[in-house]
Coordinates of C-alpha atoms in Angstrom, one line a residue:
Chain A
X234 CA -3.6 17.7 116.6
X235 CA -1.5 18.6 113.5
X236 CA -0.7 16.4 110.6
X237 CA 2.5 14.4 111.0
X238 CA 5.2 16.3 108.9
X239 CA 6.7 13.2 107.2
X240 CA 4.7 11.7 104.5
X241 CA 5.7 8.3 105.6
X242 CA 4.2 8.7 109.1
X243 CA 1.0 10.1 107.5
X244 CA 1.0 7.0 105.0
X245 CA 1.5 4.6 108.0
X246 CA -1.1 6.3 110.0
X247 CA -3.6 6.4 107.2
X248 CA -3.0 2.8 106.3
X249 CA -3.2 1.6 110.1
X250 CA -6.5 3.3 110.2
X251 CA -7.9 1.8 107.1
X252 CA -6.8 -1.7 108.2
X253 CA -8.5 -1.3 111.7
X254 CA -11.7 -0.2 109.9
X255 CA -11.4 -3.1 107.3
X256 CA -10.8 -5.6 110.0
X257 CA -13.9 -4.5 111.9
X258 CA -15.9 -4.6 108.8
X259 CA -14.6 -8.2 108.0
X260 CA -12.8 -10.0 110.8
X261 CA -13.1 -13.7 109.5
X262 CA -9.8 -13.9 107.7
X263 CA -8.2 -13.9 111.1
X264 CA -9.4 -17.3 111.8
X265 CA -7.3 -19.5 109.3
X266 CA -4.1 -17.8 110.1
X267 CA -4.6 -18.5 113.8
X268 CA -5.5 -22.4 113.4
X269 CA -2.1 -23.5 112.0
X270 CA -0.2 -22.0 115.3
X271 CA -2.6 -23.7 117.5
X272 CA -2.1 -27.1 115.8
X273 CA 1.7 -26.6 115.7
X274 CA 1.7 -25.4 119.3
X275 CA -0.2 -28.7 120.5
X276 CA 2.1 -30.8 118.5
X277 CA 5.4 -29.2 119.8
X278 CA 4.1 -29.3 123.3
X279 CA 3.1 -33.0 122.9
X280 CA 6.5 -33.8 121.4
X281 CA 8.5 -31.9 124.3
X282 CA 6.2 -32.6 127.1
X283 CA 8.4 -34.7 129.3
X284 CA 11.1 -31.8 129.2
X285 CA 9.6 -29.6 131.8
X286 CA 7.2 -26.7 132.3
X287 CA 9.5 -24.4 130.2
X288 CA 8.3 -26.1 127.2
X289 CA 5.0 -24.3 127.5
X290 CA 6.8 -21.0 126.9
X291 CA 8.7 -22.7 124.2
X292 CA 5.6 -23.8 122.4
X293 CA 3.7 -20.6 123.0
X294 CA 6.5 -18.5 121.9
X295 CA 7.2 -20.5 118.5
X296 CA 3.5 -20.6 117.8
X297 CA 3.0 -16.9 118.6
X298 CA 6.0 -16.2 116.0
X299 CA 4.3 -18.5 113.6
X300 CA 0.8 -16.6 113.9
X301 CA 2.4 -13.3 113.7
X302 CA 4.3 -14.1 110.6
X303 CA 1.5 -16.1 109.0
X304 CA -0.7 -13.1 109.6
X305 CA 2.0 -10.6 108.3
X306 CA 2.4 -12.6 105.1
X307 CA -1.2 -13.5 104.3
X308 CA -2.6 -10.0 105.7
X309 CA -0.2 -7.9 103.9
X310 CA -0.1 -9.9 100.7
X311 CA -4.0 -10.2 100.7
X312 CA -4.5 -6.5 101.3
X313 CA -2.2 -5.5 98.4
X314 CA -3.9 -8.3 96.3
X315 CA -7.2 -6.4 97.2
X316 CA -5.7 -3.1 96.1
X317 CA -5.5 -4.7 92.7
X318 CA -8.8 -6.5 92.7
X319 CA -10.5 -3.1 94.0
X320 CA -8.7 -0.9 91.7
X321 CA -7.3 1.0 94.7
X322 CA -3.6 0.5 93.6
X323 CA -3.8 3.1 90.9
X324 CA -5.3 6.1 93.1
X325 CA -2.9 5.1 95.9
X326 CA 0.2 5.1 93.6
X327 CA -0.9 8.4 92.2
X328 CA -1.1 10.0 95.6
X329 CA 2.1 11.7 96.9
X330 CA 2.7 9.4 99.7
X331 CA 5.2 6.6 98.6
X332 CA 3.4 3.1 98.4
X333 CA 6.0 1.7 100.6
X334 CA 4.5 3.5 103.7
X335 CA 1.1 2.3 102.9
X336 CA 2.5 -1.3 102.9
X337 CA 4.3 -0.6 106.1
X338 CA 1.1 0.4 108.0
X339 CA -0.5 -2.8 106.8
X340 CA 2.5 -5.0 107.9
X341 CA 2.5 -3.4 111.3
X342 CA -1.1 -3.9 111.7
X343 CA -0.9 -7.5 110.6
X344 CA 2.1 -8.3 113.0
X345 CA -0.1 -6.8 115.9
X346 CA -3.1 -8.8 114.8
X347 CA -1.0 -11.8 114.6
X348 CA -0.6 -11.5 118.5
X349 CA -4.3 -12.8 118.5
X350 CA -3.2 -16.1 117.3
X351 CA -0.5 -16.1 120.1
X352 CA -2.9 -15.3 122.7
X353 CA -5.2 -17.9 121.2
X354 CA -2.2 -20.6 121.4
X355 CA -1.6 -19.6 125.1
X356 CA -5.1 -20.1 126.0
X357 CA -5.5 -23.5 124.4
X358 CA -2.2 -24.7 125.9
X359 CA -3.3 -23.6 129.2
X360 CA -6.7 -24.9 129.0
X361 CA -5.3 -28.4 127.6
X362 CA -2.4 -28.7 130.0
X363 CA -2.9 -26.2 132.8
X364 CA 0.7 -25.4 133.2
X365 CA 1.8 -22.0 134.5
X366 CA 4.4 -19.9 132.6
X367 CA 7.8 -19.9 134.0
X368 CA 8.2 -16.1 133.0
X369 CA 10.5 -14.3 135.4
X370 CA 11.8 -11.3 133.6
X371 CA 8.3 -10.0 132.3
X372 CA 9.5 -6.3 131.4
X373 CA 12.7 -7.5 129.4
X374 CA 10.5 -10.3 127.7
X375 CA 8.0 -7.7 126.6
X376 CA 10.8 -5.4 125.2
X377 CA 12.1 -8.1 123.3
X378 CA 8.8 -9.3 121.9
X379 CA 8.4 -5.8 120.6
X380 CA 11.7 -6.2 118.9
X381 CA 10.5 -9.6 117.4
X382 CA 7.4 -7.8 116.0
X383 CA 9.8 -5.2 114.5
X384 CA 11.9 -7.9 113.0
X385 CA 8.9 -9.5 111.4
X386 CA 7.6 -6.4 110.1
X387 CA 11.1 -5.7 108.3
X388 CA 10.9 -9.2 106.8
X389 CA 7.0 -8.7 105.9
X390 CA 7.6 -5.4 104.2
X391 CA 10.3 -7.0 101.8
X392 CA 8.0 -10.1 101.0
X393 CA 5.0 -7.6 100.3
X394 CA 7.0 -5.9 97.6
X395 CA 6.6 -9.1 95.6
X396 CA 2.9 -8.9 95.9
X397 CA 2.9 -5.4 94.7
X398 CA 5.2 -6.6 91.7
X399 CA 3.2 -9.3 90.5
X400 CA -0.4 -10.5 90.8
X401 CA 0.9 -14.1 90.4
X402 CA 2.1 -14.2 94.0
X403 CA 0.0 -17.0 95.7
X404 CA 3.0 -19.4 95.8
X405 CA 5.1 -16.7 97.7
X406 CA 2.7 -17.0 100.5
X407 CA 3.0 -21.0 100.8
X408 CA 6.6 -20.9 100.4
X409 CA 7.3 -18.0 102.5
X410 CA 5.1 -19.2 105.3
X411 CA 6.1 -22.7 105.7
X412 CA 9.6 -22.3 105.3
X413 CA 9.9 -19.5 107.8
X414 CA 8.2 -21.9 110.3
X415 CA 11.1 -24.3 110.1
X416 CA 14.1 -22.2 109.3
X417 CA 13.4 -19.4 111.8
X418 CA 13.4 -21.8 114.7
X419 CA 9.9 -20.8 115.5
X420 CA 9.0 -24.5 115.3
X421 CA 12.0 -26.6 116.0
X422 CA 15.3 -25.3 117.6
X423 CA 17.6 -24.3 114.8
X424 CA 20.2 -26.4 116.3
X425 CA 18.2 -29.5 115.2
X426 CA 18.2 -28.4 111.6
X427 CA 20.7 -29.6 109.0
X428 CA 24.0 -27.7 108.8
X429 CA 23.4 -26.1 105.2
X430 CA 20.1 -24.6 106.7
X431 CA 22.1 -22.2 109.1
X432 CA 22.9 -19.4 106.7
X433 CA 19.1 -19.2 105.6
X434 CA 18.1 -19.1 109.2
X435 CA 20.6 -16.6 110.3
X436 CA 19.4 -14.4 107.4
X437 CA 16.1 -14.0 109.0
X438 CA 15.9 -11.3 111.7
X439 CA 13.2 -13.5 113.5
X440 CA 15.5 -16.2 114.2
X441 CA 17.6 -14.1 116.1
X442 CA 14.8 -12.3 118.1
X443 CA 13.0 -15.7 118.9
X444 CA 16.4 -17.0 120.2
X445 CA 16.9 -13.6 122.4
X446 CA 13.3 -14.2 123.7
X447 CA 14.2 -17.7 124.5
X448 CA 17.3 -16.9 126.4
X449 CA 15.4 -14.3 128.5
X450 CA 12.3 -16.5 129.1
X451 CA 13.6 -20.1 129.4
X452 CA 16.1 -20.9 132.3
X453 CA 19.2 -22.7 131.2
X454 CA 18.3 -22.2 127.4
X455 CA 21.0 -23.3 125.0
X456 CA 20.4 -21.6 121.7
X457 CA 22.6 -20.0 119.0
X458 CA 26.3 -19.6 120.3
X459 CA 26.1 -15.7 120.2
X460 CA 24.4 -15.0 123.6
X461 CA 21.7 -12.5 124.3
X462 CA 23.8 -9.5 123.1
X463 CA 24.7 -11.2 120.0
X464 CA 21.2 -12.1 119.2
X465 CA 20.1 -8.6 119.9
X466 CA 22.7 -7.3 117.4
X467 CA 21.8 -10.0 115.0
X468 CA 18.1 -8.9 115.0
X469 CA 19.0 -5.3 114.6
X470 CA 21.4 -5.8 111.8
X471 CA 19.4 -8.1 109.7
X472 CA 16.2 -6.1 110.3
X473 CA 17.9 -3.0 109.2
X474 CA 19.4 -4.9 106.2
X475 CA 15.7 -6.0 105.3
X476 CA 14.4 -2.5 105.6
X477 CA 17.1 -1.0 103.4
X478 CA 16.6 -3.7 100.7
X479 CA 12.9 -3.2 101.0
X480 CA 13.3 0.5 100.2
X481 CA 15.2 -0.3 97.1
X482 CA 13.0 -3.0 96.0
X483 CA 9.9 -0.8 96.6
X484 CA 11.4 2.0 94.2
X485 CA 12.3 -0.6 91.6
X486 CA 8.7 -2.2 91.8
X487 CA 7.0 1.1 91.7
X488 CA 9.0 2.0 88.6
X489 CA 8.4 -1.3 87.1
X490 CA 4.6 -0.9 87.6
X491 CA 4.7 2.4 85.9
X492 CA 6.7 1.1 83.1
X493 CA 4.7 -2.0 82.5
X494 CA 1.5 -0.5 83.3
X495 CA 0.2 -3.4 85.3
X496 CA -1.1 -1.5 88.3
X497 CA -4.8 -2.0 87.3
X498 CA -4.3 -5.9 86.6
X499 CA -5.8 -8.3 89.0
Chain B
X56 CA 5.1 25.9 92.2
X57 CA 3.0 26.5 89.0
X58 CA 5.0 27.1 85.9
X59 CA 5.1 30.7 84.4
X60 CA 3.9 29.5 81.1
X61 CA 0.1 29.3 80.6
X62 CA 0.5 25.7 79.3
X63 CA -0.4 23.3 82.0
X64 CA 0.2 20.3 79.8
X65 CA 2.7 20.2 77.0
X66 CA 3.0 17.0 75.1
X67 CA 5.5 16.4 72.2
X68 CA 5.6 13.2 70.1
X69 CA 4.7 11.0 72.9
X70 CA 4.5 7.2 72.2
X71 CA 3.5 4.2 74.3
X72 CA 3.8 0.6 73.4
X73 CA 2.5 -2.2 75.4
X74 CA 4.1 -5.7 75.0
X75 CA 2.1 -8.8 75.6
X76 CA 2.5 -12.6 74.9
X77 CA 0.4 -14.7 72.8
X78 CA 0.4 -18.5 72.2
X79 CA 0.6 -21.2 74.8
X80 CA 3.7 -23.5 74.4
X81 CA 5.8 -21.3 72.2
X82 CA 4.8 -17.8 73.2
X83 CA 5.4 -14.8 70.9
X84 CA 5.9 -11.5 72.1
X85 CA 3.4 -8.8 70.5
X86 CA 3.8 -5.2 70.7
X87 CA 0.9 -2.7 70.5
X88 CA 1.4 0.9 70.0
X89 CA -1.2 2.6 72.1
X90 CA 0.0 6.2 71.4
X91 CA 2.0 7.0 68.1
X92 CA 3.4 10.5 68.2
X93 CA 1.0 12.7 70.1
X94 CA 1.4 16.5 70.3
X95 CA -0.8 18.3 72.6
X96 CA -0.9 21.5 74.5
X97 CA -3.7 22.4 77.3
X98 CA -3.8 26.1 78.5
X99 CA -4.3 27.1 82.1
X100 CA -8.0 27.2 83.2
X101 CA -9.0 25.3 80.1
X102 CA -11.5 22.6 79.8
X103 CA -10.0 20.3 77.4
X104 CA -11.9 17.3 75.9
X105 CA -10.3 14.3 74.6
X106 CA -12.6 12.3 72.1
X107 CA -11.9 9.1 70.4
X108 CA -13.2 5.3 69.9
X109 CA -12.6 2.4 72.2
X110 CA -8.8 1.6 72.0
X111 CA -7.8 4.9 70.7
X112 CA -5.4 5.7 73.7
X113 CA -7.5 8.0 75.9
X114 CA -6.9 6.3 78.9
X115 CA -3.2 5.7 78.1
X116 CA -2.5 9.3 77.6
X117 CA -4.6 10.2 80.8
X118 CA -2.5 7.7 82.8
X119 CA 0.8 9.0 81.4
X120 CA -0.1 12.6 82.2
X121 CA -1.1 11.7 85.6
X122 CA 2.2 9.9 86.3
X123 CA 0.5 6.2 86.3
X124 CA 2.4 5.2 83.2
X125 CA 5.7 5.9 81.7
X126 CA 5.9 6.9 78.1
X127 CA 8.0 4.8 75.6
X128 CA 9.5 8.0 74.0
X129 CA 8.7 11.7 73.5
X130 CA 8.0 14.2 76.3
X131 CA 5.3 15.2 78.5
X132 CA 5.2 18.1 80.8
X133 CA 2.5 18.7 83.4
X134 CA 2.4 22.0 85.4
X135 CA 6.0 22.4 84.3
X136 CA 7.3 19.0 85.5
X137 CA 8.5 16.0 83.3
X138 CA 6.1 13.1 83.7
X139 CA 9.0 10.5 83.5
X140 CA 11.3 12.2 86.0
X141 CA 9.5 14.5 88.3
X142 CA 6.3 12.3 88.9
X143 CA 6.6 13.1 92.9
X144 CA 6.4 17.0 92.0
X145 CA 3.3 16.4 89.8
X146 CA 1.1 14.1 92.0
X147 CA 0.3 16.9 94.9
X148 CA -0.8 19.1 92.0
X149 CA -3.3 16.8 90.3
X150 CA -6.5 15.1 90.9
X151 CA -7.3 12.0 88.9
X152 CA -10.8 10.6 88.6
X153 CA -10.9 7.3 86.8
X154 CA -14.3 6.2 86.4
X155 CA -16.3 3.0 87.0
X156 CA -17.4 0.7 89.8
X157 CA -13.6 0.0 91.0
X158 CA -11.0 2.2 92.8
X159 CA -12.7 2.6 96.2
X160 CA -12.4 0.7 99.4
X161 CA -16.0 -1.1 99.4
X162 CA -16.1 -2.3 103.0
X163 CA -15.8 1.3 104.6
X164 CA -17.8 4.4 104.4
X165 CA -17.4 7.0 101.8
X166 CA -16.2 9.4 104.3
X167 CA -13.5 7.0 105.4
X168 CA -12.4 6.6 102.0
X169 CA -11.9 10.3 101.8
X170 CA -10.2 10.4 105.2
X171 CA -7.5 7.7 103.9
X172 CA -6.9 9.7 100.8
X173 CA -6.9 13.1 102.6
X174 CA -3.9 11.6 104.8
X175 CA -2.2 10.3 101.7
X176 CA -2.3 13.6 100.1
X177 CA -1.1 15.4 103.2
X178 CA -3.9 17.6 104.2
X179 CA -3.4 19.3 107.7
X180 CA -5.4 17.1 110.3
X181 CA -7.3 20.3 111.2
X182 CA -8.5 20.8 107.6
X183 CA -9.4 17.1 106.9
X184 CA -12.9 16.9 108.4
X185 CA -14.1 20.3 107.1
X186 CA -12.6 19.6 103.6
X187 CA -14.4 16.3 103.5
X188 CA -17.7 17.8 104.5
X189 CA -17.3 20.5 101.8
X190 CA -16.4 17.8 98.8
X191 CA -19.2 15.6 100.2
X192 CA -21.6 18.5 100.0
X193 CA -20.3 19.5 96.5
X194 CA -21.1 16.1 95.0
X195 CA -24.2 15.7 96.8
X196 CA -23.1 12.8 99.1
X197 CA -23.5 14.2 102.5
X198 CA -26.3 12.0 103.6
X199 CA -24.6 8.8 102.4
X200 CA -21.3 9.7 103.6
X201 CA -21.3 7.2 106.5
X202 CA -22.7 4.2 104.6
X203 CA -20.4 1.5 103.3
X204 CA -19.2 2.2 99.6
X205 CA -20.6 -1.3 98.8
X206 CA -24.0 0.0 99.3
X207 CA -23.5 2.9 97.0
X208 CA -25.1 3.0 93.3
X209 CA -22.7 3.4 90.5
X210 CA -23.7 7.2 90.3
X211 CA -22.8 7.5 93.9
X212 CA -19.5 5.8 93.4
X213 CA -18.7 8.1 90.5
X214 CA -19.4 11.1 92.7
X215 CA -17.1 9.8 95.4
X216 CA -14.5 9.4 92.9
X217 CA -14.8 12.9 91.9
X218 CA -14.9 14.1 95.5
X219 CA -11.7 12.2 96.1
X220 CA -10.0 14.0 93.2
X221 CA -11.1 17.3 94.5
X222 CA -9.9 16.7 98.2
X223 CA -6.7 18.6 98.0
X224 CA -7.9 21.4 95.8
X225 CA -5.8 20.4 92.7
X226 CA -5.3 23.2 90.0
X227 CA -5.4 20.4 87.3
X228 CA -8.1 17.5 87.3
X229 CA -8.1 14.5 85.0
X230 CA -11.5 13.0 84.4
X231 CA -11.5 9.7 82.7
X232 CA -14.9 9.1 81.2
X233 CA -16.8 10.5 84.3
X234 CA -20.3 10.1 83.1
X235 CA -20.0 6.5 81.6
X236 CA -22.7 4.2 82.9
X237 CA -24.5 7.0 84.8
X238 CA -28.3 7.5 84.5
X239 CA -29.2 10.8 82.5
X240 CA -30.0 12.8 85.6
X241 CA -26.7 11.9 87.4
X242 CA -24.8 12.6 84.3
X243 CA -26.4 15.8 83.9
X244 CA -25.3 16.7 87.6
X245 CA -21.8 15.5 87.2
X246 CA -21.4 17.7 84.0
X247 CA -23.0 20.7 85.9
X248 CA -20.4 20.0 88.6
X249 CA -17.6 19.9 86.1
X250 CA -18.8 23.2 84.6
X251 CA -18.7 24.8 88.0
X252 CA -15.2 23.7 88.8
X253 CA -14.1 25.0 85.5
X254 CA -15.6 28.4 86.0
X255 CA -13.5 28.5 89.3
X256 CA -10.4 28.2 87.4
X257 CA -9.5 24.5 87.6
X258 CA -8.0 23.3 84.7
X259 CA -9.7 20.1 83.2
X260 CA -8.5 17.5 81.1
X261 CA -11.7 15.3 80.3
X262 CA -11.9 12.1 78.2
X263 CA -15.3 11.1 77.0
X264 CA -17.0 9.0 74.5
X265 CA -19.9 11.3 74.2
X266 CA -19.8 14.0 71.5
X267 CA -22.7 16.1 73.0
X268 CA -20.7 16.0 76.5
X269 CA -17.7 17.2 74.7
X270 CA -19.6 19.9 72.7
X271 CA -21.5 21.2 75.7
X272 CA -18.6 21.4 78.1
X273 CA -15.3 21.9 76.5
X274 CA -13.4 24.8 75.2
X275 CA -11.2 22.8 73.0
X276 CA -11.5 19.2 71.9
X277 CA -8.7 16.7 70.7
X278 CA -9.8 13.8 68.6
X279 CA -7.6 10.5 69.1
X280 CA -7.8 7.8 66.6
X281 CA -5.5 4.7 66.8
X282 CA -3.1 6.5 69.0
X283 CA -2.8 9.7 66.9
X284 CA -4.2 13.0 67.6
X285 CA -6.1 13.7 64.4
X286 CA -7.5 17.0 65.2
X287 CA -7.5 19.4 67.9
X288 CA -9.6 22.6 67.8
X289 CA -12.7 24.3 69.5
X290 CA -16.2 22.6 69.0
X291 CA -16.8 25.1 66.2
X292 CA -13.5 24.8 64.7
X293 CA -14.0 21.1 64.4
X294 CA -17.0 21.5 62.8
X295 CA -15.6 23.8 60.2
X296 CA -13.5 20.7 59.1
X297 CA -16.7 19.4 57.4
X298 CA -18.2 23.0 57.2
X299 CA -20.5 23.6 54.5
X300 CA -21.1 20.0 53.5
X301 CA -24.6 18.4 54.1
X302 CA -25.4 15.1 55.2
X303 CA -27.8 12.5 53.8
X304 CA -28.5 9.5 55.6
X305 CA -29.9 6.4 54.0
X306 CA -31.5 3.4 55.9
X307 CA -32.3 0.0 54.6
X308 CA -32.0 -3.7 55.7
X309 CA -29.0 -4.1 53.2
X310 CA -27.0 -2.6 50.6
X311 CA -25.6 -4.3 47.5
X312 CA -21.8 -3.4 46.8
X313 CA -22.8 -2.2 43.5
X314 CA -25.3 0.3 45.2
X315 CA -22.7 1.4 47.3
X316 CA -20.2 2.1 44.5
X317 CA -22.9 3.9 42.6
X318 CA -23.6 6.2 45.7
X319 CA -19.9 6.9 46.0
X320 CA -19.6 8.1 42.4
X321 CA -22.7 10.4 42.6
X322 CA -21.8 14.0 41.9
X323 CA -21.3 16.1 45.2
X324 CA -20.5 13.0 47.3
X325 CA -17.4 13.6 49.2
X326 CA -17.6 10.7 51.7
X327 CA -19.5 7.7 52.5
X328 CA -19.8 6.0 55.8
X329 CA -21.7 2.8 56.8
X330 CA -22.7 1.9 60.2
X331 CA -25.0 -1.0 61.5
X332 CA -28.1 0.3 63.2
X333 CA -29.8 -2.6 64.9
X334 CA -31.3 -5.0 62.1
X335 CA -30.6 -2.2 59.6
X336 CA -27.6 -0.3 57.9
X337 CA -27.2 3.2 57.8
X338 CA -25.3 4.8 54.9
X339 CA -24.2 8.4 55.5
X340 CA -23.3 10.6 52.6
X341 CA -21.2 13.7 53.1
X342 CA -22.3 16.0 50.2
X343 CA -21.2 19.4 48.8
X344 CA -24.3 21.4 48.4
X345 CA -23.4 23.1 45.1
X346 CA -22.8 19.9 43.3
X347 CA -25.2 17.8 45.1
X348 CA -28.4 16.6 43.2
X349 CA -30.8 14.9 45.5
X350 CA -32.8 13.4 42.4
X351 CA -29.7 11.5 41.7
X352 CA -30.3 9.4 44.6
X353 CA -33.2 7.7 43.2
X354 CA -31.4 6.8 40.0
X355 CA -28.4 5.0 42.1
X356 CA -31.0 3.0 44.3
X357 CA -33.7 2.7 41.9
X358 CA -34.4 -1.0 42.4
X359 CA -34.1 -0.9 46.2
X360 CA -37.2 -1.2 48.3
X361 CA -37.9 -0.1 51.9
X362 CA -35.6 3.0 51.9
X363 CA -35.7 5.7 54.6
X364 CA -33.9 9.0 53.5
X365 CA -33.3 12.1 55.4
X366 CA -31.0 15.3 54.7
X367 CA -29.7 17.1 57.9
X368 CA -27.3 19.7 59.1
X369 CA -23.6 18.3 59.6
X370 CA -22.8 18.1 63.3
X371 CA -19.7 17.9 65.4
X372 CA -20.3 14.1 65.7
X373 CA -20.2 13.9 61.9
X374 CA -16.8 15.6 62.0
X375 CA -15.7 13.3 64.5
X376 CA -16.6 10.2 62.7
X377 CA -15.2 11.5 59.4
X378 CA -11.7 12.1 61.4
X379 CA -11.7 8.6 63.1
X380 CA -12.9 6.9 59.8
X381 CA -10.1 8.7 57.7
X382 CA -7.5 7.7 60.2
X383 CA -8.9 4.2 60.4
X384 CA -8.9 3.9 56.6
X385 CA -5.2 5.2 56.3

């Protein structure tokens, strides 16, 4: 096998591999980010229990999204904080591969490991309520799920730039995690939220992606008024916007680190 | 591409300031000048040593040259590229070894740490495993390669830092205090390795606290004090700065101010330095042999009990201390 020609691919590959090895060495941090989605899934399920079996899917989907997002934000932020704590941020910055690709690898890894929370939610819901999933179009659903993961990665990349920028970023985790649960529609349908929240919701790629998934997975679903294609375009457009902004922000953040000389602070 | 010039590092009037805040409610911005107009040139294949006390600016200069920090003003070119504007061109060509316990992924093995950085440095996949074996062998970590780094001693971590710095065969290597905290045997092994690398043509920029290390290893030495390059020469050239002068050391529990004044004014005394030595104080006199009269000492310290006096050759360390002292006094 030859080395990937693009430094970005090399960086992502290196970061994915190190994330896997670090995870195998210390998998305990997956537990806290899986607990909240299970609780939210059970609460949502209880609230909408009388509305039919499609609510199983609704709850599982929302909770999986929450799990993946929680994992993305905590895992990627934590890993960047660890880079500061371990003193590995400096040797990584001085390597020729731009740091954004290292972070991208971590974000992808954390979105994927966030699926563990989703599987856990599914297991708990099925164990507790024994209802079968009403999934009819499995392949399309799977493809859209990958789109959802991509959209979460795009948002995660931008958020992680803040962890690179400053070591005082703990509050970002809390604000970023719980506000996402609500405004993305993962926990409640966006339509139930106050009108003024809509612009924030629509600015999140995951809002569109989750809505698309629900269109495919839940018969008779009434979500955003743009339809499945509108949701897909919305996901793509906002994800690309996040990626473009993240690229610019990372360039600026790296320059700031070199200017302020704070890469070794922790 | 390497520059045509034989100068690998060219630094002109380089400054770097850091700002911080002090106070609680009403914070005040405080600027600290870490580098104050440094000029420096390092030639291709040279082993250049940078000496200086704590806070002199050694690490700041190393970080600027290795593209980890931007200068406030002045210029620095490394391998023909400007550090402020062409960092991405410099990074593949340099190796940076920042010493200490930090800077490694502790939960994974030494080999995996190297594997990660080999990818970040763009080593072709087929070369990664053999090159990792090669550098592990070079630093003597082959047997410990698959152990987690958290199980490594400080010396082993230091060797792994060095192995990482060498992975991509850089023509220029920055070593920031590589032997600090190492036991004498590990430090000696590391110095031997540095000499080997230098003999293979790698240009090495080494910062150290240890005079003997600089004297033993370096072709030229720069002395940095309070952010300024106060001298830059070969070890013997630096020694010439205090050349011909003798050194007299006097140790006692304490010295009166009047005694120090008398010592300063003795014929032939060009400089007086004081340093604490455990429960004692050491006063060092730099003396001109022609004018110095050893018997004058007993007159100046006639009433002083428990004196220990010795005369010795002036060393590079003396030259260093004099230069730093002069800069601090100014």
